[in-house]
């Protein structure tokens, strides 16, 4: 077991004929992900790498290949439309890798997704991977190892750091979900925590957050009341100056809200083990699991 | 991105938001000319810099105050001549202050009441939110802490937009008279159209004033724009004033690098925003001080890394450089080529600590080893941070 994606995942790649889309589609296929379709408007009828059929619309891709998950590599100005297209086509899970989508576009996407069955991961995220089964995104596959730890993160490379620490210590991962660094995104920390809590394979969780917003606090409050699995966390940005955006559009402390200190306090109050440095994320979880 | 007060006024006028008459001048002659056109109205002359606290600031030439009310065009000319080309120091500018290149000459408002009114993006509900208070002219954070009951909140459905009934409700909640309903509704609607039309993450009017002759006017505005949406607002992007920014950040933005200047002495070059923040945090944890935040991005090219490295080396505060790369899409060998390329064109006289992991790590390490550069290699993140802190301390005392 794992969450959201596994060997049965049938993946569609939106933007498969672009340079980023093509490169990462190949990487996902090499990892063993079942890529069944690509979508690029105007290029329907072509084959990607003489193997994957390309369609003009996600609706056609879904009707003809039964794809149930879609990953988006479409440039930012058109990405919001691509998310809505995938959900409209009935795809169960949409993973949007694209960085730089205007927040006003995401606000409208989010409002239109309410009440719909399709889930969104991202945007501005590395994607999702169930080690040994399916890699949907841009993370380097080889740093992962199948196992029992669920990883949730707003960051890309910081997640690789944590995963590498786990793998180096012999701890595998059930699934790793990068929820993205934008102020408005699909799946939240809490949504992912609930999935891992219900997944019998997942024995413990790592939650990586950063300054800005209150998603980590929300997850912490729920964990305190509902989750018995060991959880370790790290919050990036304790040294970030207030009022400045730290690379991620959502990483900003404004009006004294969204500080690292506030998040760390909330996590600790919920009984979560918080790593003092980013180098100690795996060890902090391992110590908590033994306790 | 920040803009000047006169630019904010121009944007509000474009969306029919009532504000005081006013124009910008860059010479005392120009300022006097504007005042003549507005005569006999009393005008206010305001120094245009991005920092707050202008009214209580002092010029390096001894002239007090960056905001002056003037009764005659001749007086406007004199005040403008004391501001233009001079350095204004306020509590937000730091000791070095900012040079005033432009002054705003605007009609002085006779204020009966001050109101706070802002539209911002609420992350929790993923919707625009109006935050308002009948107590304007104060800092909203301070008011929220002191009297949370005085803050009014109104959520807007992003698909439907601000509804007229919401504006009427707000008008009454702010204690404005029935006779103001029409003007207030028009003004709030204009502000909402400004917010969405320009892809703002915040528009703050503080104060929104009711004048003694019963006019509602947006007196001062602060805008925050969504950088991701600037591509569809070239006229807003053109308002950027790089003279107001940290030169290191201006240079970095020219090369598409995410850079934030800080005060410490350990420069960082990292791929990914989360890891870049975490690298700063761990430097601090081991007793050091980061000189910057720098995310070269997931798909950094060799040229970008070279330019990034040049910015770090040019920073006089820097006494050690820490490169921390976890190659995913970014490949370690590309980063190594970029560093070697930079070292050829600039003289590196501070210790360089490099930690590489991930895609093509062996190739990257080999390239650096064969380059002849003096590099302190690190095994992992903790090792890298400790070595950087130690090297910076040694460099500082040497």
XYZ file of C-alpha atoms in Angstrom:
689
model
C 0.000 0.000 0.000
C 0.930 3.591 -0.477
C -1.067 6.738 -1.068
C -2.497 8.163 -4.310
C -0.135 6.535 -6.825
C 1.158 2.989 -7.343
C 1.770 0.331 -9.999
C -1.799 0.754 -11.280
C -1.337 4.453 -12.025
C -1.963 5.296 -15.678
C -0.239 8.603 -16.280
C -0.975 11.356 -18.766
C 1.679 14.070 -19.308
C 0.298 17.500 -20.264
C 2.960 19.388 -22.189
C 4.795 16.184 -23.191
C 6.245 17.675 -26.392
C 7.885 20.608 -24.555
C 11.513 20.360 -23.432
C 10.788 20.009 -19.695
C 7.743 17.808 -20.277
C 9.600 15.517 -22.638
C 12.708 15.221 -20.449
C 10.758 14.359 -17.325
C 8.284 12.075 -19.103
C 11.306 9.997 -20.171
C 12.720 10.016 -16.637
C 9.371 8.856 -15.225
C 9.144 6.079 -17.820
C 12.695 4.941 -17.041
C 11.728 4.712 -13.392
C 8.907 2.386 -14.381
C 5.924 4.722 -14.283
C 3.187 3.660 -16.667
C 2.941 6.692 -18.994
C -0.061 5.992 -21.226
C -0.728 9.356 -22.882
C 0.588 12.816 -23.633
C -1.356 15.993 -24.379
C -0.235 18.966 -26.459
C -2.941 20.984 -28.252
C -2.269 20.886 -31.990
C -0.057 17.802 -31.847
C -2.760 15.161 -31.526
C -1.990 12.024 -33.520
C 1.777 12.136 -32.963
C 3.712 9.614 -30.896
C 6.144 10.666 -28.192
C 9.388 8.672 -28.466
C 7.514 6.395 -30.899
C 5.698 4.962 -27.932
C 3.271 7.265 -26.142
C 0.227 8.552 -28.080
C -0.208 12.343 -28.019
C -3.692 13.892 -27.921
C -5.053 17.413 -28.436
C -7.174 17.300 -25.268
C -7.134 15.484 -21.933
C -10.724 14.362 -22.584
C -9.550 12.398 -25.644
C -6.554 11.021 -23.759
C -8.786 9.841 -20.942
C -11.394 8.309 -23.272
C -8.819 6.385 -25.294
C -6.214 5.381 -22.700
C -8.060 5.417 -19.387
C -5.390 7.650 -17.812
C -6.289 8.327 -14.165
C -3.471 10.685 -13.139
C -2.141 13.702 -15.034
C 1.098 15.618 -14.558
C 1.392 19.190 -15.903
C 4.537 20.718 -17.437
C 2.676 23.479 -19.285
C 4.165 27.036 -19.081
C 2.728 29.254 -16.313
C 0.385 31.443 -18.407
C -1.548 28.346 -19.600
C -1.135 26.078 -16.566
C -4.311 27.064 -14.688
C -6.355 26.173 -17.758
C -4.547 22.824 -17.979
C -5.460 21.979 -14.371
C -9.132 22.711 -15.027
C -9.006 20.707 -18.248
C -7.649 17.627 -16.466
C -10.239 17.809 -13.687
C -13.010 18.347 -16.217
C -11.888 15.226 -18.075
C -12.416 13.200 -14.894
C -8.764 12.558 -14.022
C -8.623 11.562 -10.342
C -5.309 13.177 -9.454
C -3.661 16.191 -11.105
C -0.019 16.983 -10.296
C 1.041 20.468 -11.408
C 4.823 20.945 -11.525
C 4.722 24.380 -13.207
C 6.263 27.253 -11.247
C 5.180 30.891 -11.534
C 1.405 30.627 -12.007
C -0.247 33.972 -11.105
C -1.954 33.646 -7.735
C -5.158 35.191 -9.104
C -5.361 32.274 -11.576
C -4.906 29.740 -8.765
C -7.581 31.482 -6.699
C -10.075 30.948 -9.531
C -8.913 27.353 -10.085
C -9.325 26.555 -6.402
C -12.835 28.049 -6.368
C -13.819 25.958 -9.384
C -12.387 22.742 -7.924
C -14.599 22.959 -4.836
C -17.007 20.047 -4.727
C -15.301 18.222 -7.604
C -13.838 14.733 -7.053
C -10.436 15.425 -8.693
C -7.509 16.175 -6.386
C -4.730 18.639 -7.136
C -1.104 18.446 -5.950
C 0.931 21.630 -6.455
C 1.558 23.832 -8.341
C 5.245 24.725 -8.026
C 6.089 21.307 -6.613
C 8.407 18.352 -7.325
C 5.466 15.931 -7.628
C 4.710 12.616 -5.937
C 6.585 9.334 -5.796
C 5.818 5.897 -4.443
C 9.311 4.379 -4.456
C 9.658 1.327 -6.656
C 6.179 1.798 -8.122
C 5.532 5.203 -9.683
C 7.435 8.468 -9.994
C 5.287 11.396 -11.100
C 7.385 14.525 -11.126
C 10.921 15.837 -11.262
C 12.559 14.291 -8.191
C 15.680 12.148 -8.740
C 14.362 8.594 -8.463
C 17.488 6.885 -7.142
C 17.549 8.680 -3.769
C 14.297 6.948 -2.778
C 13.771 3.469 -1.348
C 10.512 1.565 -0.792
C 9.491 1.521 2.867
C 7.170 2.808 5.555
C 7.776 6.530 6.025
C 5.397 9.084 4.503
C 7.016 12.389 3.515
C 5.105 15.657 2.989
C 6.821 18.862 1.942
C 6.360 22.363 0.510
C 9.871 22.283 -0.921
C 11.682 20.352 -3.647
C 15.373 20.027 -2.904
C 14.832 20.171 0.855
C 12.640 17.088 0.442
C 15.424 15.348 -1.477
C 17.708 16.207 1.437
C 15.330 14.587 3.940
C 14.638 11.557 1.731
C 18.372 11.024 1.152
C 18.953 11.135 4.919
C 16.261 8.465 5.360
C 17.531 6.234 2.566
C 21.164 6.565 3.761
C 20.022 5.278 7.154
C 18.135 2.362 5.632
C 14.653 3.842 6.099
C 12.434 3.575 3.032
C 9.424 5.701 2.129
C 5.821 4.670 1.457
C 5.068 7.764 -0.636
C 6.614 11.266 -0.809
C 4.314 14.170 -1.667
C 5.591 17.626 -2.612
C 2.620 19.931 -2.071
C 4.380 22.978 -3.526
C 5.613 26.408 -2.456
C 2.827 28.668 -3.718
C 0.466 30.639 -1.440
C -2.564 28.902 -2.950
C -2.187 25.239 -3.769
C -4.232 22.075 -4.063
C -3.531 19.442 -1.434
C -2.549 20.889 1.948
C -0.247 19.444 4.612
C -3.368 18.314 6.455
C -4.893 16.545 3.428
C -1.666 14.575 3.000
C -1.386 13.796 6.724
C -4.902 12.305 6.679
C -4.010 10.052 3.726
C -0.869 8.759 5.448
C -2.734 8.305 8.719
C -5.206 6.005 6.946
C -2.522 4.111 5.020
C -1.571 0.864 6.812
C 1.864 0.741 5.157
C 2.849 4.157 6.502
C 4.256 3.801 10.021
C 5.578 7.322 10.530
C 5.652 10.702 8.815
C 7.979 13.555 8.061
C 6.406 16.955 7.598
C 8.552 19.663 6.025
C 7.220 23.185 6.103
C 8.432 26.715 5.714
C 7.521 30.272 6.650
C 4.265 31.782 5.396
C 0.613 30.841 5.786
C -0.793 28.563 8.475
C -0.962 25.134 6.804
C 1.561 23.558 9.180
C -0.334 24.810 12.236
C -3.563 23.387 10.815
C -1.933 19.975 10.299
C -0.415 20.081 13.801
C -3.782 20.712 15.445
C -5.323 17.738 13.637
C -2.385 15.429 14.405
C -2.687 16.239 18.104
C -6.301 15.030 18.176
C -6.316 12.254 15.597
C -2.936 10.763 14.766
C -1.032 8.136 16.758
C 1.782 7.595 14.240
C 5.157 9.156 15.066
C 5.708 12.458 13.245
C 8.884 14.535 12.853
C 9.013 17.968 11.268
C 11.315 20.696 10.055
C 10.400 24.308 9.300
C 12.664 26.304 6.968
C 13.093 30.051 7.145
C 13.805 30.825 10.815
C 16.447 33.335 9.653
C 14.394 34.881 6.828
C 13.759 38.635 7.182
C 10.055 39.552 7.580
C 8.225 40.986 4.574
C 10.547 39.387 2.037
C 9.574 36.601 -0.320
C 12.140 33.807 -0.039
C 12.127 32.279 -3.528
C 8.820 30.472 -3.143
C 5.880 32.785 -3.769
C 4.309 31.539 -0.538
C 7.388 31.829 1.680
C 6.850 35.181 3.327
C 6.288 36.407 6.860
C 3.791 39.257 6.764
C 2.275 41.224 9.619
C 3.960 38.909 12.137
C 2.070 35.894 10.718
C 3.580 32.695 9.350
C 6.843 32.815 11.305
C 9.032 29.743 11.753
C 8.921 30.177 15.541
C 5.104 30.171 15.559
C 4.975 27.015 13.455
C 7.598 25.218 15.529
C 5.664 26.045 18.711
C 2.441 24.701 17.193
C 4.141 21.489 16.057
C 5.799 20.904 19.423
C 2.523 21.572 21.230
C 1.002 18.765 19.131
C 3.685 16.331 20.293
C 5.598 16.397 17.008
C 9.394 16.052 17.143
C 10.905 19.121 15.451
C 14.397 18.801 13.956
C 16.733 21.569 15.110
C 18.572 21.646 11.809
C 17.799 20.432 8.287
C 20.662 17.929 8.686
C 18.852 16.184 11.544
C 15.455 15.491 9.958
C 15.812 11.707 9.553
C 17.579 11.216 12.896
C 14.840 13.169 14.664
C 12.190 10.855 13.236
C 14.187 7.706 13.978
C 14.659 8.810 17.600
C 10.927 9.495 17.870
C 10.044 6.072 16.451
C 12.249 4.369 19.047
C 10.849 6.435 21.921
C 8.123 44.982 -6.161
C 7.384 48.360 -4.589
C 6.232 51.535 -6.313
C 6.266 55.219 -5.392
C 3.309 57.093 -3.957
C 2.841 59.148 -7.142
C 2.735 55.927 -9.186
C 0.136 54.459 -6.818
C -1.939 57.605 -7.331
C -1.710 57.186 -11.097
C -2.888 53.567 -10.848
C -5.843 54.489 -8.618
C -6.873 57.258 -11.009
C -6.839 54.757 -13.869
C -9.474 52.731 -12.027
C -11.580 55.804 -11.139
C -10.752 55.675 -7.439
C -11.272 59.135 -5.940
C -8.032 60.623 -4.708
C -6.569 64.118 -4.269
C -5.337 65.959 -7.357
C -1.595 65.798 -7.711
C 1.394 65.313 -9.993
C 5.038 64.488 -9.716
C 7.969 66.834 -10.354
C 11.694 66.291 -10.602
C 12.756 69.975 -10.489
C 11.798 72.923 -8.222
C 10.492 74.695 -11.359
C 8.228 71.770 -12.162
C 6.947 71.631 -8.590
C 6.141 75.354 -8.623
C 4.357 74.957 -11.967
C 2.075 72.227 -10.556
C 1.321 74.380 -7.503
C 0.401 77.326 -9.770
C -2.076 75.137 -11.640
C -3.694 74.105 -8.367
C -3.754 77.576 -6.809
C -5.368 78.837 -4.717
C -5.630 75.368 -3.122
C -3.184 74.577 -0.351
C -0.791 71.814 -1.457
C 1.438 69.261 0.170
C 4.945 68.460 -1.100
C 6.054 64.881 -0.465
C 9.492 63.388 -1.056
C 9.217 60.210 -3.176
C 11.204 57.327 -1.710
C 10.040 53.787 -1.014
C 10.667 53.883 2.735
C 8.032 54.900 5.290
C 8.349 57.499 8.050
C 9.029 60.337 5.583
C 7.183 62.994 7.565
C 9.412 62.526 10.598
C 12.608 62.023 8.554
C 15.549 64.428 8.258
C 17.613 65.338 5.201
C 21.381 65.043 5.245
C 21.487 68.821 4.602
C 19.662 69.388 7.892
C 16.239 70.122 6.370
C 13.533 68.565 8.547
C 10.657 66.468 7.213
C 9.969 64.804 3.877
C 6.346 66.006 3.851
C 5.426 69.734 3.945
C 2.167 71.658 3.582
C 2.703 74.856 1.555
C 0.460 77.882 1.066
C 2.023 79.431 -2.049
C 3.753 78.214 -5.239
C 6.917 80.072 -4.173
C 6.954 78.141 -0.929
C 6.508 74.876 -2.888
C 9.509 75.792 -5.006
C 11.655 76.441 -1.948
C 10.669 73.220 -0.178
C 11.180 71.169 -3.368
C 14.654 72.648 -3.844
C 15.593 71.502 -0.322
C 14.374 67.953 -1.002
C 15.395 67.171 -4.586
C 18.809 65.600 -4.987
C 19.142 65.357 -1.201
C 19.395 62.291 1.000
C 16.449 61.607 3.284
C 16.981 59.480 6.388
C 13.932 57.906 8.051
C 13.529 55.121 10.599
C 13.088 52.703 7.680
C 15.972 53.756 5.424
C 18.867 53.010 7.764
C 21.748 55.455 8.331
C 22.615 55.813 4.657
C 19.164 57.142 3.714
C 17.753 57.464 0.182
C 18.296 60.159 -2.419
C 15.076 61.987 -3.385
C 14.756 62.274 -7.158
C 11.099 63.251 -7.343
C 8.499 65.084 -5.256
C 4.741 64.690 -5.352
C 2.805 67.964 -5.294
C -0.778 67.199 -4.288
C -3.797 69.074 -3.105
C -3.899 69.120 0.711
C -6.952 67.310 2.075
C -8.854 68.750 5.017
C -9.543 65.640 7.006
C -12.674 65.082 9.041
C -12.188 61.332 9.544
C -9.577 58.684 8.755
C -10.466 55.102 7.782
C -8.341 52.022 7.076
C -9.266 49.965 4.012
C -7.319 47.132 2.409
C -7.962 44.282 0.006
C -5.609 41.353 0.327
C -5.235 37.775 -0.682
C -6.333 35.455 2.136
C -4.367 32.234 1.856
C -6.542 30.287 4.275
C -9.715 30.737 2.211
C -7.972 31.220 -1.159
C -10.075 34.334 -1.724
C -9.736 38.120 -1.650
C -10.480 39.579 1.761
C -11.362 43.154 2.667
C -9.910 44.293 5.969
C -11.185 47.657 7.154
C -11.468 49.758 10.274
C -13.141 52.993 11.235
C -9.846 53.843 12.933
C -7.541 54.800 10.076
C -4.116 56.374 9.941
C -2.642 53.844 12.366
C -0.740 50.630 11.790
C -3.257 47.876 11.303
C -1.151 45.251 13.113
C -1.016 47.489 16.179
C -4.766 48.097 16.022
C -5.464 44.363 15.579
C -3.455 43.653 18.724
C -4.980 46.496 20.761
C -8.618 46.377 19.655
C -9.381 43.321 17.496
C -13.105 44.129 17.652
C -12.516 47.260 15.579
C -11.378 45.279 12.553
C -13.986 44.462 9.932
C -13.472 41.521 7.577
C -15.420 40.790 4.409
C -14.629 37.800 2.212
C -15.127 38.070 -1.534
C -16.060 35.165 -3.779
C -13.273 35.198 -6.389
C -15.594 33.949 -9.132
C -18.339 36.513 -8.453
C -16.275 39.521 -7.365
C -17.199 42.244 -4.863
C -20.986 42.623 -4.726
C -22.655 46.039 -4.262
C -24.438 44.836 -1.105
C -21.073 44.033 0.432
C -19.913 47.594 -0.231
C -23.107 48.985 1.339
C -22.643 46.759 4.384
C -19.029 47.909 4.750
C -20.040 51.564 4.381
C -22.433 51.281 7.307
C -20.011 49.195 9.401
C -17.408 51.926 8.943
C -19.873 54.427 10.402
C -20.308 56.445 7.198
C -23.593 58.276 6.586
C -26.334 57.134 4.189
C -25.391 60.058 1.966
C -21.992 58.413 1.448
C -23.357 55.070 0.202
C -23.037 55.903 -3.465
C -19.531 57.376 -3.272
C -18.268 54.611 -0.991
C -19.676 51.839 -3.181
C -18.027 53.371 -6.233
C -14.723 53.739 -4.418
C -14.692 50.184 -3.005
C -15.638 48.797 -6.409
C -12.803 50.771 -8.017
C -10.350 49.409 -5.491
C -11.503 45.846 -6.107
C -11.100 46.331 -9.851
C -7.609 47.717 -9.187
C -6.775 44.676 -7.026
C -7.860 42.087 -9.596
C -7.043 44.123 -12.706
C -3.403 44.566 -11.732
C -2.882 41.139 -10.074
C -2.194 42.648 -6.663
C -1.597 40.585 -3.563
C -2.520 43.656 -1.505
C -3.899 47.150 -1.995
C -3.883 49.138 1.231
C -5.466 52.571 1.552
C -4.298 54.175 4.768
C -5.830 56.533 5.287
C -9.022 56.616 3.331
C -10.362 60.006 4.386
C -13.634 61.783 4.681
C -12.821 65.425 3.988
C -14.438 68.364 5.782
C -16.447 68.965 2.607
C -17.787 65.367 2.750
C -15.660 63.788 0.032
C -14.268 60.257 0.316
C -10.666 60.190 -0.902
C -7.923 57.567 -1.018
C -5.108 59.626 0.467
C -2.180 57.180 0.507
C -1.934 53.755 -1.086
C 0.426 50.831 -0.729
C 0.518 48.144 -3.391
C 1.952 44.627 -3.346
C 2.060 42.963 -6.736
C 2.205 39.280 -7.607
C 5.611 38.961 -9.281
C 4.362 35.893 -11.166
C 1.757 38.020 -12.949
C 3.946 40.990 -13.900
C 4.333 39.557 -17.403
C 0.747 40.619 -18.127
C 1.226 44.131 -16.694
C 4.241 45.622 -18.458
C 3.124 49.124 -17.413
C 3.383 48.110 -13.756
C 6.701 46.316 -14.280
C 8.020 49.559 -15.832
C 7.312 51.371 -12.536
C 10.118 49.491 -10.832
C 12.739 51.890 -9.472
C 15.993 49.961 -9.161
C 17.672 52.937 -7.436
C 15.508 52.064 -4.404
C 16.687 48.444 -4.235
C 19.736 46.593 -2.945
C 22.178 46.670 -5.921
C 23.019 42.996 -5.295
C 19.339 42.134 -5.758
C 19.033 44.259 -8.897
C 21.995 42.459 -10.473
C 20.620 39.047 -9.444
C 17.180 39.756 -10.903
C 18.819 40.670 -14.246
C 19.995 37.065 -14.433
C 16.758 35.453 -13.256
C 18.176 34.533 -9.844
C 16.187 34.501 -6.606
C 18.374 36.568 -4.296
C 17.669 38.384 -1.035
C 20.499 40.401 0.518
C 21.179 40.001 4.252
C 23.744 41.450 6.661
C 25.966 38.463 7.452
C 29.346 37.365 6.076
C 28.712 33.819 4.804
C 27.407 33.824 1.233
C 25.239 30.904 0.102
C 24.608 29.470 -3.345
C 21.878 26.836 -3.205
C 19.404 25.195 -5.582
C 15.795 25.303 -4.432
C 14.083 27.836 -2.170
C 13.410 25.497 0.760
C 16.962 24.174 0.831
C 18.307 27.742 0.464
C 16.330 28.859 3.529
C 17.380 25.742 5.421
C 21.029 26.442 4.553
C 20.747 29.929 6.053
C 19.104 28.433 9.128
C 21.843 25.861 9.699
C 24.586 28.493 9.275
C 22.893 30.501 12.008
C 22.505 27.353 14.127
C 26.277 26.848 14.137
C 26.935 30.463 15.114
C 27.444 32.045 11.678
C 25.545 34.742 9.790
C 24.277 34.345 6.219
C 25.077 37.177 3.774
C 22.222 36.272 1.481
C 19.461 33.961 0.350
C 20.200 32.638 -3.128
C 18.205 30.039 -5.018
C 19.725 29.420 -8.442
C 16.624 27.424 -9.329
C 15.937 23.930 -10.488
C 17.079 24.387 -14.049
C 20.062 26.696 -13.534
C 22.369 27.127 -16.502
C 26.146 27.359 -16.284
C 25.925 31.106 -17.086
C 23.429 31.713 -14.286
C 25.675 29.984 -11.778
C 28.640 32.045 -13.015
C 26.691 35.301 -12.610
C 25.442 34.228 -9.196
C 28.967 33.467 -8.090
C 30.172 36.883 -9.292
C 27.517 38.632 -7.188
C 28.631 36.701 -4.100
C 32.326 37.433 -4.680
C 31.671 41.154 -5.306
C 29.955 41.497 -1.908
C 32.525 43.145 0.392
C 30.854 41.709 3.490
C 31.442 38.132 2.388
C 34.193 36.199 4.225
C 33.265 32.670 3.106
C 31.118 31.115 0.387
C 29.039 28.003 0.920
C 27.766 26.155 -2.140
C 25.075 23.612 -1.250
C 23.603 21.704 -4.165
C 21.234 18.765 -4.109
C 21.022 17.914 -7.782
C 17.600 16.938 -8.988
C 16.882 18.615 -12.283
C 19.903 20.825 -11.647
C 22.953 18.743 -12.309
C 26.067 18.878 -10.154
C 28.416 19.000 -13.163
C 26.596 22.056 -14.586
C 26.948 23.827 -11.244
C 30.647 22.893 -11.112
C 31.216 24.296 -14.614
C 29.511 27.527 -13.550
C 31.723 27.915 -10.484
C 34.884 27.193 -12.472
C 33.768 29.681 -15.145
C 33.272 32.396 -12.533
C 36.594 31.699 -10.823
C 38.335 32.384 -14.138
C 36.951 35.917 -14.391
C 36.869 37.056 -10.763
C 39.498 36.747 -8.080
C 38.363 34.463 -5.300
C 40.052 35.478 -2.067
C 37.632 33.996 0.447
C 37.321 30.320 1.425
C 34.936 28.274 -0.721
C 33.077 25.365 0.852
C 31.268 23.021 -1.513
C 28.760 20.319 -0.748
C 27.413 18.441 -3.763
C 24.851 15.640 -3.732
C 22.433 14.148 -6.244
C 22.403 13.985 -10.035
C 25.909 13.693 -11.577
C 27.584 14.249 -8.213
C 30.764 12.308 -9.062
C 31.257 14.222 -12.297
C 30.774 17.529 -10.459
C 33.265 16.637 -7.718
C 35.820 15.507 -10.267
C 35.505 18.743 -12.277
C 36.081 20.857 -9.174
C 39.044 18.727 -8.104
C 40.712 19.050 -11.503
C 40.034 22.792 -11.739
C 42.896 23.751 -9.440
C 40.539 25.862 -7.307
C 41.117 25.790 -3.568
C 37.975 24.186 -2.290
C 36.989 22.902 1.123
C 34.822 19.855 0.335
C 32.020 18.882 2.719
C 30.355 15.497 3.197
C 26.895 16.631 4.191
C 24.861 19.679 5.127
C 25.924 19.826 8.789
C 29.581 19.357 7.873
C 29.322 22.082 5.210
C 27.724 24.598 7.563
C 30.272 23.967 10.332
C 33.190 24.300 7.916
C 31.760 27.543 6.481
C 31.277 29.083 9.930
C 34.804 28.116 10.956
C 36.364 29.391 7.707
C 34.508 32.727 7.946
C 35.711 33.215 11.533
C 39.314 32.487 10.550
C 39.097 34.836 7.571
C 37.616 37.567 9.767
C 40.451 37.400 12.310
C 43.225 36.971 9.744
